[in-house]
Amino acid sequence: MASKTPRITVLGSLNIDLVSYVPHHPLPGETLTSNSFAVSPGGKGANQAVACAKLSRPGAGGSATPGGLETASVGMVGCVGADSYGALLRDNLSAHGVDVSRVAVREQLKTGVAIIVVDEPTGQNRIMLSPEANHTLRPDDVSPGPALLEALGGRPDLLIMQLEVPLDTVLAALASAREEGVPVLLNPAPAVRLPADALKGLAHLIVNETEAAILGGCEESVLDSEEGMEAVAKGFVGQGVQNVIITLGGRGVYYMNAAGAKGLLPALKAKVVDTTAAGDTFVGQYALEAVSGASFDIVGAVNKANRAAARTVERLGAQVSIPWRDELEQSS
Ligand code: RIB
């Protein structure tokens, strides 16, 4: 008997990325001429939805192959403005096979914008975010019970969230999902301190060093040692998280689960040109492993997510830089 295709819903931001590629990050008061400029679809929420879609289906030719070959179905919940950027973002999600029926178009509002400056020698970015329509997603939209499931377009096998939509909405969705038994993957970026009970019952927490330090209430330097990583991860498990992932850039990825597995996995080598959406790619691939139906192998999930993210940093842009499933298979 054919098994059901797992369903992933991403509740989060959609931004248009206005990207300048520069010889170095500008200094205070400096006017810098960029080497090139691009307008491309982004937003942590939309990037993670596209990552789930591209990494779950073949499409290396450049566009999604017809339905039926995907290992997961993906839907997006969020808000754009009634402008050309909003239309572009919705169309781009659809072109990658993401269901946009829950992406609302807000009249009179602008679509979220991220101004990104990429330092060409290192590929490192700096981002200024204007949330605009993203901030109209409200807690009432995700109340427990039928309202939550209606907002999500049905019961997902995994709900993914970040923090580029209002914090009170994410906290409400976390509480509602807990009540409804919907597993959640939280990628709390950009990070803020969360209430003590927010992480209770969370299936997966994926944080980078800065986010781990802010959420863990410690200095980032604590994560310089493996003992420090273990202490911070243990704190999250103590707050009720089942699987904790701390991404550490070139130093690798630290993982710990509630059953006691833990360790530091090495980073992969890559020719970095633009780090934008690397974290989102990691989340997408990890999420696909989490819903794959087999018993969850945290080490396997991290290794595969690392491989996907290493491909993303070798290309310019956000959603456009994420590999399709067959591209990843060919390179393994
Ligand atoms: O994670 C990368 C994303 O962060 C960019 O696409 C930008 O929109 C910002 O939200």
Coordinates of C-alpha atoms and ligand atoms in Angstrom, one line a residue:
M1 CA 0.0 0.0 0.0
A2 CA 1.4 3.4 -0.9
S3 CA 2.3 5.5 2.1
K4 CA 0.9 9.0 2.5
T5 CA 3.2 11.9 1.4
P6 CA 4.1 13.9 4.5
R7 CA 2.9 17.4 4.8
I8 CA 5.1 20.3 6.0
T9 CA 3.7 23.8 6.7
V10 CA 5.9 26.8 7.1
L11 CA 4.4 29.8 9.0
G12 CA 6.7 32.8 8.5
S13 CA 8.0 35.7 6.5
L14 CA 8.1 36.5 2.8
N15 CA 10.5 39.3 1.8
I16 CA 11.9 40.6 -1.4
D17 CA 15.7 40.7 -1.1
L18 CA 17.4 43.8 -2.5
V19 CA 21.0 42.6 -2.6
S20 CA 24.2 44.6 -3.2
Y21 CA 27.5 42.7 -3.7
V22 CA 30.3 44.9 -2.4
P23 CA 34.1 44.7 -2.1
H24 CA 33.8 45.2 1.6
H25 CA 31.1 46.0 4.1
P26 CA 30.6 49.8 4.2
L27 CA 32.2 51.7 7.1
P28 CA 30.2 54.4 9.0
G29 CA 29.7 57.4 6.8
E30 CA 31.1 55.6 3.7
T31 CA 29.4 55.6 0.3
L32 CA 30.3 52.5 -1.4
T33 CA 29.8 51.5 -5.0
S34 CA 28.6 47.9 -5.3
N35 CA 29.9 45.5 -7.9
S36 CA 26.4 44.2 -8.7
F37 CA 22.8 44.3 -7.5
A38 CA 20.0 41.7 -7.5
V39 CA 16.3 41.6 -6.6
S40 CA 15.4 38.1 -5.6
P41 CA 12.7 36.3 -3.6
G42 CA 13.6 35.7 0.1
G43 CA 12.4 35.8 3.7
K44 CA 13.3 33.1 6.1
G45 CA 9.8 31.6 6.0
A46 CA 9.5 31.5 2.2
N47 CA 13.2 30.4 1.9
Q48 CA 12.5 27.4 4.2
A49 CA 9.3 26.5 2.3
V50 CA 11.2 26.6 -1.0
A51 CA 14.0 24.6 0.6
C52 CA 11.5 21.9 1.6
A53 CA 10.0 21.9 -1.9
K54 CA 13.3 21.9 -3.9
L55 CA 15.0 19.3 -1.7
S56 CA 12.0 17.0 -1.9
R57 CA 11.7 16.8 -5.7
P58 CA 13.8 16.6 -8.8
G59 CA 14.1 19.8 -10.8
A60 CA 17.7 20.3 -11.7
G61 CA 16.6 21.5 -15.1
G62 CA 15.6 24.7 -13.4
S63 CA 11.9 24.3 -12.6
A64 CA 9.8 21.8 -10.5
T65 CA 8.9 18.6 -12.3
P66 CA 5.2 17.8 -12.5
G67 CA 3.7 16.6 -9.2
G68 CA 3.9 13.1 -8.0
L69 CA 7.7 12.8 -7.6
E70 CA 7.9 14.8 -4.4
T71 CA 8.7 13.2 -1.1
A72 CA 6.8 15.9 0.9
S73 CA 4.0 18.4 0.2
V74 CA 4.7 21.9 1.4
G75 CA 2.4 24.8 2.2
M76 CA 3.2 28.4 3.3
V77 CA 1.3 30.6 5.8
G78 CA 2.1 34.3 5.7
C79 CA 1.3 37.7 4.4
V80 CA 2.4 39.9 1.5
G81 CA 1.3 43.3 0.4
A82 CA -0.8 44.0 -2.7
D83 CA 2.2 45.0 -4.8
S84 CA 4.4 43.6 -7.5
Y85 CA 6.9 42.1 -5.0
G86 CA 4.1 40.2 -3.2
A87 CA 2.9 38.8 -6.5
L88 CA 6.5 37.8 -7.4
L89 CA 7.0 36.0 -4.1
R90 CA 3.7 34.1 -4.4
D91 CA 4.4 33.1 -8.0
N92 CA 7.9 31.9 -7.1
L93 CA 6.6 29.7 -4.3
S94 CA 4.0 28.2 -6.6
A95 CA 6.5 27.6 -9.3
H96 CA 8.5 25.5 -6.8
G97 CA 5.4 23.5 -5.9
V98 CA 4.5 25.3 -2.6
D99 CA 0.8 25.7 -1.8
V100 CA 0.2 29.5 -1.4
S101 CA -3.5 29.3 -0.6
R102 CA -2.7 30.5 3.0
V103 CA -0.5 33.4 1.9
A104 CA -2.7 36.4 2.4
V105 CA -2.5 39.5 0.2
R106 CA -2.9 42.6 2.4
E107 CA -4.5 45.6 0.6
Q108 CA -2.8 49.0 1.3
L109 CA 0.3 47.3 2.7
K110 CA 3.8 46.8 1.3
T111 CA 5.5 43.4 1.1
G112 CA 8.4 42.8 3.5
V113 CA 11.8 44.0 2.2
A114 CA 15.3 42.8 3.2
I115 CA 18.2 45.0 2.2
I116 CA 21.2 42.7 2.0
V117 CA 24.9 43.7 1.7
V118 CA 27.1 40.8 0.7
D119 CA 30.9 41.2 1.2
E120 CA 32.3 39.5 -1.9
P121 CA 35.6 38.3 -0.5
T122 CA 34.0 36.3 2.3
G123 CA 30.4 35.8 1.1
Q124 CA 29.2 37.1 4.5
N125 CA 26.0 39.1 4.5
R126 CA 24.5 41.9 6.6
I127 CA 20.7 42.2 6.5
M128 CA 18.3 45.1 7.3
L129 CA 14.7 43.9 7.5
S130 CA 11.5 45.9 7.0
P131 CA 8.7 43.4 8.0
E132 CA 5.7 45.4 6.5
A133 CA 2.9 43.0 5.7
N134 CA 4.7 40.2 7.6
H135 CA 3.7 41.9 10.8
T136 CA -0.1 41.6 10.1
L137 CA -0.1 37.8 11.0
R138 CA -1.8 38.0 14.4
P139 CA -2.2 35.5 17.3
D140 CA -6.0 35.3 16.6
D141 CA -5.1 33.7 13.3
V142 CA -3.6 30.7 15.1
S143 CA -5.9 30.1 18.0
P144 CA -6.0 26.5 19.3
G145 CA -8.5 24.0 17.8
P146 CA -10.2 24.4 14.4
A147 CA -8.8 27.9 13.9
L148 CA -5.2 26.7 14.0
L149 CA -5.9 23.8 11.6
E150 CA -7.9 26.1 9.3
A151 CA -5.0 28.7 9.4
L152 CA -2.5 25.9 8.5
G153 CA -4.7 24.5 5.8
G154 CA -5.1 21.1 7.6
R155 CA -3.0 19.1 10.1
P156 CA 0.7 19.1 9.0
D157 CA 3.2 16.4 10.0
L158 CA 5.6 19.3 10.9
L159 CA 5.0 23.0 11.4
I160 CA 8.1 25.1 10.9
M161 CA 8.4 28.7 12.3
Q162 CA 11.0 31.4 12.6
L163 CA 10.8 34.9 14.2
E164 CA 10.4 37.3 11.3
V165 CA 6.7 37.4 12.0
P166 CA 5.4 38.9 15.3
L167 CA 6.6 37.1 18.4
D168 CA 3.2 37.0 20.0
T169 CA 1.9 35.2 16.9
V170 CA 4.7 32.6 17.1
L171 CA 4.2 32.1 20.8
A172 CA 0.4 31.6 20.2
A173 CA 1.1 29.2 17.4
L174 CA 3.6 27.2 19.6
A175 CA 1.0 26.9 22.3
S176 CA -1.8 26.0 19.9
A177 CA 0.3 23.4 18.2
R178 CA 1.3 21.9 21.5
E179 CA -2.4 21.6 22.4
E180 CA -3.3 20.1 19.0
G181 CA -0.3 17.7 19.0
V182 CA 1.3 19.2 15.9
P183 CA 5.1 18.7 16.0
V184 CA 7.0 21.9 15.6
L185 CA 10.5 22.8 14.3
L186 CA 11.5 26.3 15.6
N187 CA 14.3 28.2 14.0
P188 CA 14.2 31.3 16.3
A189 CA 15.9 33.8 13.9
P190 CA 16.4 36.6 14.4
A191 CA 16.7 35.7 18.0
V192 CA 15.1 37.2 21.1
R193 CA 14.7 35.9 24.6
L194 CA 11.7 33.6 24.8
P195 CA 9.4 33.0 27.8
A196 CA 10.5 30.0 30.0
D197 CA 7.7 27.7 28.9
A198 CA 7.8 28.5 25.1
L199 CA 10.1 25.6 24.2
K200 CA 8.1 23.0 26.2
G201 CA 7.3 20.0 24.0
L202 CA 9.1 21.4 21.0
A203 CA 10.1 18.6 18.6
H204 CA 13.1 20.4 17.0
L205 CA 15.1 23.6 17.9
I206 CA 17.7 24.8 15.3
V207 CA 19.8 27.7 16.4
N208 CA 23.1 29.3 15.3
E209 CA 25.7 30.5 17.9
T210 CA 24.2 33.9 18.4
E211 CA 20.7 32.6 18.7
A212 CA 21.8 29.8 21.1
A213 CA 23.5 32.4 23.3
I214 CA 20.5 34.8 23.4
L215 CA 18.0 32.0 24.0
G216 CA 20.3 30.3 26.5
G217 CA 21.0 33.5 28.4
C218 CA 24.8 33.2 28.1
E219 CA 27.8 34.8 26.4
E220 CA 28.5 33.5 22.9
S221 CA 32.0 32.6 24.1
V222 CA 30.5 29.8 26.2
L223 CA 30.1 28.0 22.9
D224 CA 33.8 28.1 22.2
S225 CA 34.2 24.7 24.0
E226 CA 32.3 21.4 23.5
E227 CA 31.5 21.4 27.2
G228 CA 29.9 24.9 26.8
M229 CA 27.9 23.6 23.8
E230 CA 26.7 20.6 25.8
A231 CA 25.7 22.8 28.7
V232 CA 23.7 25.2 26.5
A233 CA 22.0 22.3 24.6
K234 CA 21.2 20.5 27.9
G235 CA 19.5 23.7 29.1
F236 CA 17.2 23.6 26.0
V237 CA 16.5 19.8 26.5
G238 CA 15.7 20.7 30.2
Q239 CA 13.1 23.2 28.9
G240 CA 11.4 20.4 27.0
V241 CA 13.0 20.3 23.6
Q242 CA 13.3 16.8 22.1
N243 CA 16.1 17.6 19.5
V244 CA 18.5 20.5 19.7
I245 CA 20.8 21.5 16.9
I246 CA 23.4 24.3 17.3
T247 CA 25.0 25.3 14.0
L248 CA 28.5 26.7 14.4
G249 CA 29.6 27.8 10.9
G250 CA 33.0 26.4 10.1
R251 CA 33.2 24.6 13.4
G252 CA 30.4 22.3 12.5
V253 CA 27.1 21.4 14.2
Y254 CA 26.4 20.3 17.8
Y255 CA 23.4 18.1 18.4
M256 CA 21.7 16.6 21.4
N257 CA 18.4 14.8 21.9
A258 CA 16.2 14.0 24.9
A259 CA 17.3 10.4 24.7
G260 CA 20.9 11.4 25.5
A261 CA 22.6 11.3 22.0
K262 CA 25.0 14.2 21.6
G263 CA 28.1 15.2 19.7
L264 CA 29.8 17.7 17.4
L265 CA 29.7 16.9 13.7
P266 CA 32.3 18.6 11.3
A267 CA 31.4 21.3 8.8
L268 CA 31.8 20.6 5.1
K269 CA 34.2 22.5 2.9
A270 CA 32.6 24.8 0.4
K271 CA 33.7 27.6 -1.9
V272 CA 31.6 30.3 -0.2
V273 CA 30.2 33.1 -2.5
D274 CA 27.0 34.1 -0.5
T275 CA 25.9 32.7 2.8
T276 CA 22.3 34.0 2.4
A277 CA 19.7 31.2 2.9
A278 CA 22.3 28.6 4.0
G279 CA 20.6 28.3 7.4
D280 CA 17.2 28.1 5.7
T281 CA 18.5 25.3 3.4
F282 CA 19.8 23.4 6.5
V283 CA 16.3 23.7 8.1
G284 CA 14.5 22.5 5.0
Q285 CA 16.6 19.4 4.5
Y286 CA 16.6 18.6 8.2
A287 CA 12.8 19.0 8.2
L288 CA 12.4 16.5 5.3
E289 CA 14.4 14.0 7.3
A290 CA 12.2 14.6 10.3
V291 CA 9.0 13.7 8.3
S292 CA 10.5 10.9 6.2
G293 CA 8.7 8.2 8.1
A294 CA 11.7 6.2 9.0
S295 CA 12.7 6.4 12.7
F296 CA 14.4 9.8 13.1
D297 CA 18.2 9.6 12.8
I298 CA 19.5 13.0 14.1
V299 CA 23.1 12.4 12.9
G300 CA 21.9 11.4 9.4
A301 CA 19.6 14.5 9.3
V302 CA 22.4 16.9 10.3
N303 CA 24.9 15.4 7.8
K304 CA 22.4 15.6 5.0
A305 CA 21.4 19.2 6.0
N306 CA 25.0 20.1 6.1
R307 CA 25.5 18.8 2.5
A308 CA 22.5 20.8 1.2
A309 CA 23.6 24.0 3.0
A310 CA 27.2 23.6 1.5
R311 CA 25.7 23.7 -2.0
T312 CA 23.6 26.9 -1.2
V313 CA 26.7 29.0 -0.1
E314 CA 28.4 28.2 -3.4
R315 CA 25.7 30.2 -5.3
L316 CA 24.4 33.8 -5.2
G317 CA 20.9 34.6 -3.8
A318 CA 18.4 33.1 -1.5
Q319 CA 15.7 30.8 -2.9
V320 CA 17.5 30.6 -6.2
S321 CA 20.6 29.2 -4.6
I322 CA 18.9 26.2 -2.9
P323 CA 19.7 22.9 -4.6
W324 CA 17.0 20.5 -5.9
R325 CA 16.9 17.0 -4.6
D326 CA 18.6 15.5 -7.7
E327 CA 21.4 18.0 -7.6
L328 CA 22.2 16.9 -4.1
E329 CA 21.9 13.2 -5.0
Q330 CA 24.3 13.6 -7.9
S331 CA 26.9 15.2 -5.7
S332 CA 26.8 12.6 -2.9
Ligands
RIB1 O1 17.7 33.8 5.9 C1 17.9 34.7 4.8 C2 16.8 35.7 4.7 O2 16.8 36.6 5.8 C3 16.9 36.6 3.5 O3 16.3 36.0 2.4 C4 16.2 37.8 3.9 O4 14.9 38.0 3.4 C5 16.1 37.7 5.5 O5 14.8 37.6 5.9

